Amino acid sequence: MRFGQSKWFSLGAAVVLLGSLLAGCGSGSDSKANEGSGSGGSDGQQINLRISWWGSQDRNDRTLKVIKMYESQHPNIKITPEFLSWDGYWQKLATEAAGKNLPDIIQMDYAYIDQYASKQLIAPLDPFIEAKVLDVSDIDANYLDSGKIDGKLYGINLGANSIAIAYDPEMFKEAGVPEPPADGMSWDDFAAMLKKLKDNLPKGTYAINNMDDMSGFKHYLRENGTWVYNDAGDGLGYTDDKYLTWYFDYFNKLREAGVVPNEETELGVKGLEDSLIVHKKAAMQSFNSNQLVALASAAGRPLKLMMYPTLPGGKPGHFIKPSQFFSLYSGSKHQKEAVDFINYFTNDLEANKVLAAERGVPVPTKIREALYPNLSPAEKTTFDYVESVGKVAGPINPPDPELSPKVGDLFTQIQQAVNYGKTTPEQAAKQFRDQASQDLKGQ
């Protein structure tokens, strides 16, 4: 299993369901910043809220604890949690949206926020900022902008994040390979290091998971000054198949050399806690930086982070991404209370001590500064990594177009065909461009 943006790729059905069933499904109601029972239902009215999120078991445990903390301070607020793994999360939301029964608070992804906002399924948070229910005064504008659609804030960023490669320093030491520089290395040097790791590690141990997913491809495209999608979102942003041919060929060679696992081994990994690096079956693991806490916890030993490979003379491939948002259901009967919880989740120091930046580096400055001295080694590694990436990152691209999950499914299918040796990188790159171009036009 891969843990980058490939997680989006099995969601074509969810997108079809969302797109076909939800036209005009949003409540269209104005936000109710000044309605409700006050902060936390202070008039004693019993308030029931629902909140949904996806993630690891570690995230689930931390989120549940914060919900209990909030409920203890607001006795008349009852929050019903709805926790799912990524697989199934969006299908469930699409079904609930069709039935006008979405949770009051929705953990939202950057890939979907535009779709949910355009269908009026989530409400702007700006009125609640003006009403001082939601405090964003300590959040840098750069962290807020990713949650804005047409100038309105539809999601509060829960953590800064970036793609990353975790590695086990002890396995590097055992292999006699110097630890990689934190700011990455060229693709050629990266491949050479991986091969040396493979040669020096015990038999049956891989250097890294097979990181040939779409998040890595996006990174490579950015380094080449282009992007997967065009500005209109109705076609690919590149026309030359050389990019994807090179990308598949690069990992083909690593797989044939036994440096990365075959497809059967990858498909046998059932979650982050089951990653090859956790079992010392690989020295490195590609994923998102906010997952380091859970990964290190599962591994039970220190892990470090390095950036993705670089293209000499190329543009920045990295960007700072909101790990996820909390968004407000437009049809919620208790919008003010729901936003009050979002504000607590974002700005309360004690809550953030429990959350421990598992969703990414907190965006309020005061929270980051207060947490840092007492962070665990894994948490400090995550904070330091995001700060380092921020110094070299380029601007984030616009949210993926509505039909992008269908393109993601296509990428995964073609990627697997390459990995099983059923097609060549050249053939795969052309097939992807031809089919993705049609998919993005809705054909």
C-alpha positions as MATLAB code, in Angstrom:
seq = 'MRFGQSKWFSLGAAVVLLGSLLAGCGSGSDSKANEGSGSGGSDGQQINLRISWWGSQDRNDRTLKVIKMYESQHPNIKITPEFLSWDGYWQKLATEAAGKNLPDIIQMDYAYIDQYASKQLIAPLDPFIEAKVLDVSDIDANYLDSGKIDGKLYGINLGANSIAIAYDPEMFKEAGVPEPPADGMSWDDFAAMLKKLKDNLPKGTYAINNMDDMSGFKHYLRENGTWVYNDAGDGLGYTDDKYLTWYFDYFNKLREAGVVPNEETELGVKGLEDSLIVHKKAAMQSFNSNQLVALASAAGRPLKLMMYPTLPGGKPGHFIKPSQFFSLYSGSKHQKEAVDFINYFTNDLEANKVLAAERGVPVPTKIREALYPNLSPAEKTTFDYVESVGKVAGPINPPDPELSPKVGDLFTQIQQAVNYGKTTPEQAAKQFRDQASQDLKGQ';
ca = [
       0.000    0.000    0.000;
       1.169    3.473   -0.797;
       0.389    6.372    1.412;
       0.647    9.458   -0.758;
      -2.022   10.798   -3.036;
      -2.565    7.304   -4.375;
      -5.116    6.999   -1.609;
      -7.400    9.053   -3.842;
      -7.228    6.674   -6.715;
      -9.917    4.174   -5.872;
     -12.596    6.796   -5.611;
     -13.967    7.043   -9.099;
     -17.226    5.492   -7.993;
     -17.556    7.993   -5.179;
     -17.071   10.858   -7.578;
     -19.659    9.501   -9.966;
     -22.051    9.110   -7.072;
     -21.333   12.607   -5.826;
     -21.574   14.181   -9.239;
     -24.714   12.409  -10.354;
     -26.779   12.611   -7.197;
     -25.935   15.918   -5.645;
     -26.855   18.577   -8.144;
     -28.700   21.164   -6.121;
     -28.382   19.007   -3.047;
     -26.890   21.681   -0.780;
     -29.165   23.522    1.532;
     -28.284   26.848    0.004;
     -28.975   28.376    3.390;
     -26.911   31.240    4.672;
     -24.451   30.544    7.433;
     -25.924   31.015   10.883;
     -23.064   32.672   12.694;
     -25.301   34.550   15.107;
     -27.945   31.913   15.583;
     -27.955   28.891   17.841;
     -27.488   28.695   21.550;
     -24.257   30.596   21.854;
     -20.799   29.201   22.338;
     -21.209   25.570   23.253;
     -24.964   25.860   23.729;
     -24.690   28.012   26.825;
     -28.475   28.400   27.180;
     -28.677   24.770   28.263;
     -30.323   23.462   25.127;
     -29.226   19.919   24.394;
     -27.191   19.969   21.198;
     -26.253   16.887   19.227;
     -23.473   17.191   16.672;
     -21.967   14.669   14.309;
     -18.362   14.749   13.159;
     -16.628   12.546   10.606;
     -12.977   11.910    9.838;
     -10.692    9.378    8.265;
      -7.251    8.281    9.389;
      -5.239    5.862   11.424;
      -6.232    4.291   14.728;
      -3.844    6.701   16.427;
      -5.770    9.650   14.975;
      -9.038    8.113   16.017;
      -7.874    7.699   19.612;
      -6.593   11.263   19.856;
      -9.686   12.783   18.262;
     -12.027   10.876   20.567;
     -10.102   12.125   23.590;
     -10.410   15.750   22.450;
     -14.128   15.287   21.853;
     -14.491   14.066   25.440;
     -12.527   17.064   26.684;
     -14.809   19.419   24.793;
     -17.960   17.674   25.983;
     -16.767   17.923   29.594;
     -16.584   21.694   29.184;
     -19.927   21.837   27.351;
     -22.247   19.385   29.155;
     -25.154   20.071   26.860;
     -23.160   19.229   23.730;
     -23.064   15.611   22.601;
     -20.800   14.802   19.683;
     -21.270   11.586   17.760;
     -18.035   10.470   16.070;
     -17.963    8.795   12.675;
     -14.538    7.350   11.961;
     -13.595    5.510    8.798;
     -10.460    4.588    6.956;
      -9.836    6.515    3.756;
     -11.322    3.645    1.774;
     -15.037    4.124    2.014;
     -14.978    7.587    3.575;
     -15.949    9.497    0.441;
     -18.505    6.957   -0.700;
     -20.209    7.289    2.679;
     -20.174   11.076    2.503;
     -21.609   11.012   -1.009;
     -24.451    8.794    0.151;
     -25.108   11.038    3.160;
     -25.023   14.132    0.952;
     -27.577   12.616   -1.387;
     -29.805   12.039    1.647;
     -29.109   15.551    2.995;
     -27.698   13.933    6.092;
     -24.045   14.966    6.167;
     -22.279   15.312    9.531;
     -22.204   18.803   11.032;
     -18.394   18.803   10.926;
     -16.668   17.126    8.010;
     -12.985   16.350    7.743;
     -12.302   17.552    4.219;
      -9.463   16.942    1.811;
      -7.885   19.498   -0.501;
      -8.873   17.347   -3.468;
     -12.574   17.631   -2.630;
     -13.141   20.986   -1.016;
     -13.862   22.737   -4.315;
     -16.465   20.125   -5.280;
     -18.285   20.296   -1.960;
     -18.213   24.092   -1.950;
     -19.475   24.386   -5.518;
     -22.397   22.100   -4.664;
     -23.147   24.211   -1.574;
     -22.689   21.203    0.678;
     -20.324   23.099    2.952;
     -20.812   26.619    4.264;
     -18.400   29.575    4.279;
     -16.751   30.106    7.650;
     -16.235   33.843    7.155;
     -19.409   34.883    9.021;
     -18.201   32.953   12.065;
     -14.865   34.747   11.938;
     -16.688   38.068   11.850;
     -18.868   36.936   14.761;
     -15.709   35.902   16.680;
     -16.809   32.286   16.956;
     -13.791   31.183   14.925;
     -10.462   32.835   15.743;
      -7.968   32.922   12.878;
      -6.043   35.956   14.106;
      -2.957   33.848   14.857;
      -2.958   31.936   11.575;
      -0.759   33.059    8.716;
      -2.674   33.895    5.552;
      -0.708   31.269    3.618;
      -2.270   28.556    5.765;
      -5.780   29.936    5.315;
      -5.659   30.509    1.568;
      -5.695   26.815    0.706;
      -9.159   26.584    2.286;
     -10.612   29.448    0.254;
     -12.827   29.106   -2.800;
     -13.635   32.322   -4.647;
     -12.396   34.320   -1.691;
     -14.535   32.544    0.924;
     -13.110   30.240    3.584;
     -14.691   26.766    3.314;
     -12.207   24.820    5.422;
      -9.946   25.508    8.362;
      -6.531   23.965    7.825;
      -5.850   21.299   10.470;
      -2.154   20.975    9.802;
       0.637   21.845    7.410;
       2.007   18.893    5.566;
       4.145   17.716    2.668;
       5.109   14.486    0.998;
       8.144   12.954    2.640;
      10.333    9.884    2.829;
      10.821    8.316    6.240;
      13.942    6.296    6.885;
      15.326    4.145    9.663;
      18.755    5.508   10.701;
      19.674    2.227   12.395;
      19.089    0.260    9.201;
      21.291    2.732    7.328;
      23.981    2.202    9.957;
      23.646   -1.572    9.696;
      23.986   -1.305    5.911;
      26.990    0.981    6.180;
      25.245    3.619    4.084;
      25.473    7.286    5.131;
      22.157    8.845    6.052;
      20.690   10.928    3.211;
      20.725   14.720    3.390;
      17.480   16.080    4.802;
      16.946   18.315    1.791;
      17.023   15.378   -0.579;
      19.296   14.324   -3.408;
      19.064   14.015   -7.151;
      16.995   11.202   -8.658;
      20.216    9.550   -9.898;
      21.921    9.750   -6.501;
      18.739    8.529   -4.843;
      18.644    5.425   -7.051;
      22.331    4.748   -6.362;
      21.771    5.007   -2.620;
      18.760    2.669   -2.781;
      20.757    0.044   -4.673;
      23.562    0.222   -2.114;
      21.045   -0.187    0.682;
      19.518   -3.221   -1.004;
      22.942   -4.813   -1.521;
      23.970   -4.343    2.116;
      20.728   -5.156    3.930;
      19.746   -8.730    4.897;
      18.178  -10.870    2.176;
      14.478  -10.203    1.775;
      14.776   -6.570    2.849;
      13.916   -3.803    0.406;
      15.436   -0.358    0.311;
      12.050    1.382    0.079;
       8.414    0.753   -0.788;
       7.474    1.049   -4.458;
       6.862    4.815   -4.461;
       5.769    5.038   -8.094;
       2.376    6.523   -7.249;
       0.792    9.710   -8.511;
       2.079   11.908   -5.688;
       5.628   11.190   -6.813;
       4.657   11.760  -10.434;
       3.138   15.122   -9.520;
       6.347   16.016   -7.722;
       8.360   15.113  -10.831;
       6.041   17.107  -13.088;
       6.387   20.175  -10.858;
      10.151   19.844  -11.065;
       9.752   19.957  -14.838;
       7.623   23.084  -14.625;
       4.315   21.485  -15.514;
       1.343   19.852  -13.800;
      -1.031   16.939  -14.201;
      -4.087   19.063  -15.045;
      -4.577   22.127  -17.182;
      -5.959   25.340  -15.695;
      -9.503   24.606  -16.847;
      -9.407   21.132  -15.305;
     -10.725   19.571  -18.508;
      -7.470   18.063  -19.747;
      -3.926   17.157  -18.825;
      -1.432   19.903  -18.219;
       1.308   18.276  -20.285;
       1.442   16.866  -23.804;
       4.761   15.019  -23.882;
       4.739   11.385  -22.739;
       8.416   11.568  -21.849;
       7.598   12.531  -18.254;
       5.505    9.499  -17.392;
       7.693    7.195  -19.490;
      10.727    8.280  -17.493;
       8.865    7.953  -14.199;
       7.628    4.393  -14.803;
      10.979    3.353  -16.282;
      12.851    4.691  -13.235;
      10.897    2.465  -10.837;
      10.789   -0.449  -13.269;
      14.552   -0.669  -13.088;
      14.491   -0.494   -9.276;
      11.852   -3.193   -9.099;
      13.710   -5.475  -11.510;
      16.808   -5.074   -9.305;
      14.814   -6.031   -6.210;
      15.365   -2.609   -4.676;
      11.629   -1.990   -4.326;
       9.034   -4.740   -3.772;
       6.864   -6.269   -6.441;
       3.173   -5.475   -6.721;
       2.016   -8.528   -4.760;
       4.107   -7.473   -1.770;
       2.795   -3.908   -1.963;
      -0.809   -5.067   -2.113;
      -0.202   -7.228    0.955;
       0.379   -4.157    3.109;
      -2.977   -3.331    4.689;
      -2.326    0.000    6.359;
       0.235    2.454    7.649;
       0.852    0.369   10.763;
       1.618   -2.604    8.518;
       4.194   -0.792    6.375;
       7.337   -2.661    5.372;
       9.489   -0.241    7.358;
       7.505   -1.041   10.507;
       8.560   -4.703   10.177;
      12.125   -3.816    9.128;
      11.388   -5.191    5.678;
      12.355   -1.851    4.140;
      14.660    0.939    5.266;
      12.539    3.753    3.845;
       8.868    4.625    3.272;
       7.226    7.344    1.178;
       4.166    8.971    2.729;
       2.920   12.327    4.058;
       4.924   14.025    6.793;
       2.011   14.195    9.244;
       1.988   10.376    9.330;
       5.419   10.136   10.962;
       4.039   10.093   14.507;
       1.799    7.125   13.761;
       4.472    5.376   11.696;
       7.175    5.776   14.353;
       4.725    4.664   17.011;
       3.914    1.524   15.032;
       7.609    0.862   14.368;
       8.542    1.425   18.001;
      11.823    3.084   17.069;
      13.046    6.496   15.828;
      12.555    7.384   12.178;
      13.837   10.409   10.307;
      12.587   12.321    7.263;
      14.099   13.400    3.990;
      12.621   15.296    1.066;
      11.702   13.727   -2.258;
      14.446   13.541   -4.917;
      15.351   16.677   -6.823;
      15.810   17.413  -10.503;
      19.089   19.279  -11.083;
      18.240   22.628  -12.614;
      14.536   21.936  -12.115;
      11.835   23.810  -10.256;
      10.668   23.058   -6.673;
       8.699   19.851   -6.543;
       7.615   20.192   -2.933;
       4.743   22.336   -1.726;
       3.107   22.825    1.647;
      -0.253   21.109    1.609;
      -3.068   21.306    4.106;
      -3.190   17.785    5.503;
      -6.961   18.130    5.778;
      -9.592   20.657    6.797;
     -12.607   20.793    9.009;
     -15.568   22.051    7.023;
     -19.080   22.936    8.118;
     -22.125   21.200    6.628;
     -24.340   23.852    5.080;
     -27.422   22.000    6.268;
     -26.327   21.755    9.898;
     -28.982   22.877   12.375;
     -26.271   23.874   14.846;
     -23.690   25.677   12.770;
     -22.520   28.013   15.504;
     -21.931   25.153   17.937;
     -20.184   23.114   15.244;
     -17.844   26.004   14.476;
     -17.221   26.497   18.180;
     -15.880   22.950   18.299;
     -13.750   23.614   15.211;
     -12.336   26.667   16.951;
     -11.580   24.595   20.073;
      -9.922   21.915   17.976;
      -7.787   24.524   16.216;
      -6.841   26.974   18.938;
      -7.004   25.225   22.317;
      -3.540   24.369   23.613;
      -4.627   21.426   25.780;
      -6.536   19.921   22.877;
      -3.510   20.290   20.645;
      -1.303   18.627   23.241;
      -3.504   15.569   22.853;
      -3.691   15.824   19.072;
       0.125   16.022   18.998;
       0.252   17.327   15.426;
      -0.883   13.937   14.139;
      -2.790   15.776   11.391;
       0.217   17.905   10.547;
       1.956   20.909   12.039;
      -0.681   23.145   13.678;
      -1.306   26.382   11.829;
      -1.720   28.830   14.782;
       1.699   30.249   15.634;
       1.094   30.233   19.377;
       0.185   26.530   19.294;
       3.316   25.596   17.366;
       5.570   27.578   19.694;
       3.907   26.256   22.834;
       4.018   22.640   21.723;
       7.554   22.456   20.375;
       9.585   22.239   23.639;
       7.593   19.242   24.827;
       7.247   17.399   21.544;
       8.329   13.810   21.183;
      11.295   13.177   18.890;
       8.947   12.118   16.075;
       6.829   15.228   16.515;
       9.886   17.503   16.516;
      11.102   15.765   13.392;
       7.779   16.526   11.720;
       7.787   20.195   12.781;
      11.391   20.667   11.636;
      10.705   18.922    8.350;
       7.727   21.105    7.451;
       9.711   24.211    8.340;
      12.566   23.037    6.085;
      10.209   22.231    3.213;
       8.603   25.639    3.599;
      11.941   27.247    2.752;
      12.234   25.489   -0.615;
       8.619   24.786   -1.550;
       6.864   26.262   -4.532;
       3.246   27.524   -4.588;
       0.536   24.893   -4.234;
      -1.388   24.008   -7.395;
      -5.151   24.557   -7.519;
      -7.351   21.749   -6.166;
      -7.630   18.814   -8.517;
     -10.630   18.922  -10.876;
     -13.829   17.096  -10.051;
     -13.042   14.137  -12.292;
      -9.500   13.748  -10.968;
     -10.283   10.626   -8.883;
     -11.278    8.867  -12.103;
      -7.902    9.862  -13.500;
      -6.325    8.600  -10.298;
      -8.007    5.228  -10.708;
      -6.718    5.114  -14.260;
      -3.191    5.932  -13.104;
      -3.297    3.107  -10.566;
      -4.580    0.608  -13.132;
      -1.870    1.521  -15.612;
       0.794    1.656  -12.905;
      -0.102   -1.883  -11.854;
      -0.027   -3.080  -15.471;
       3.512   -1.722  -15.729;
       4.492   -3.290  -12.433;
       3.147   -6.682  -13.547;
       5.079   -6.387  -16.813;
       1.918   -6.341  -18.937;
       2.845   -3.111  -20.691;
       5.921   -0.980  -21.239;
       6.480    2.469  -19.726;
       6.149    3.989  -23.210;
       2.866    2.248  -23.915;
       1.579    3.050  -20.430;
       2.381    6.754  -20.729;
       0.493    7.028  -24.032;
      -2.450    5.018  -22.743;
      -2.681    7.232  -19.673;
      -2.610   10.444  -21.692;
      -5.201    9.229  -24.202;
      -7.660    7.881  -21.624;
      -7.164   10.616  -19.014;
      -7.786   13.282  -21.640;
     -11.151   11.690  -22.421;
     -12.011   11.166  -18.763;
     -11.375   14.808  -17.914;
     -13.765   15.859  -20.670;
     -16.407   13.618  -19.122;
     -16.410   11.261  -22.107;
];
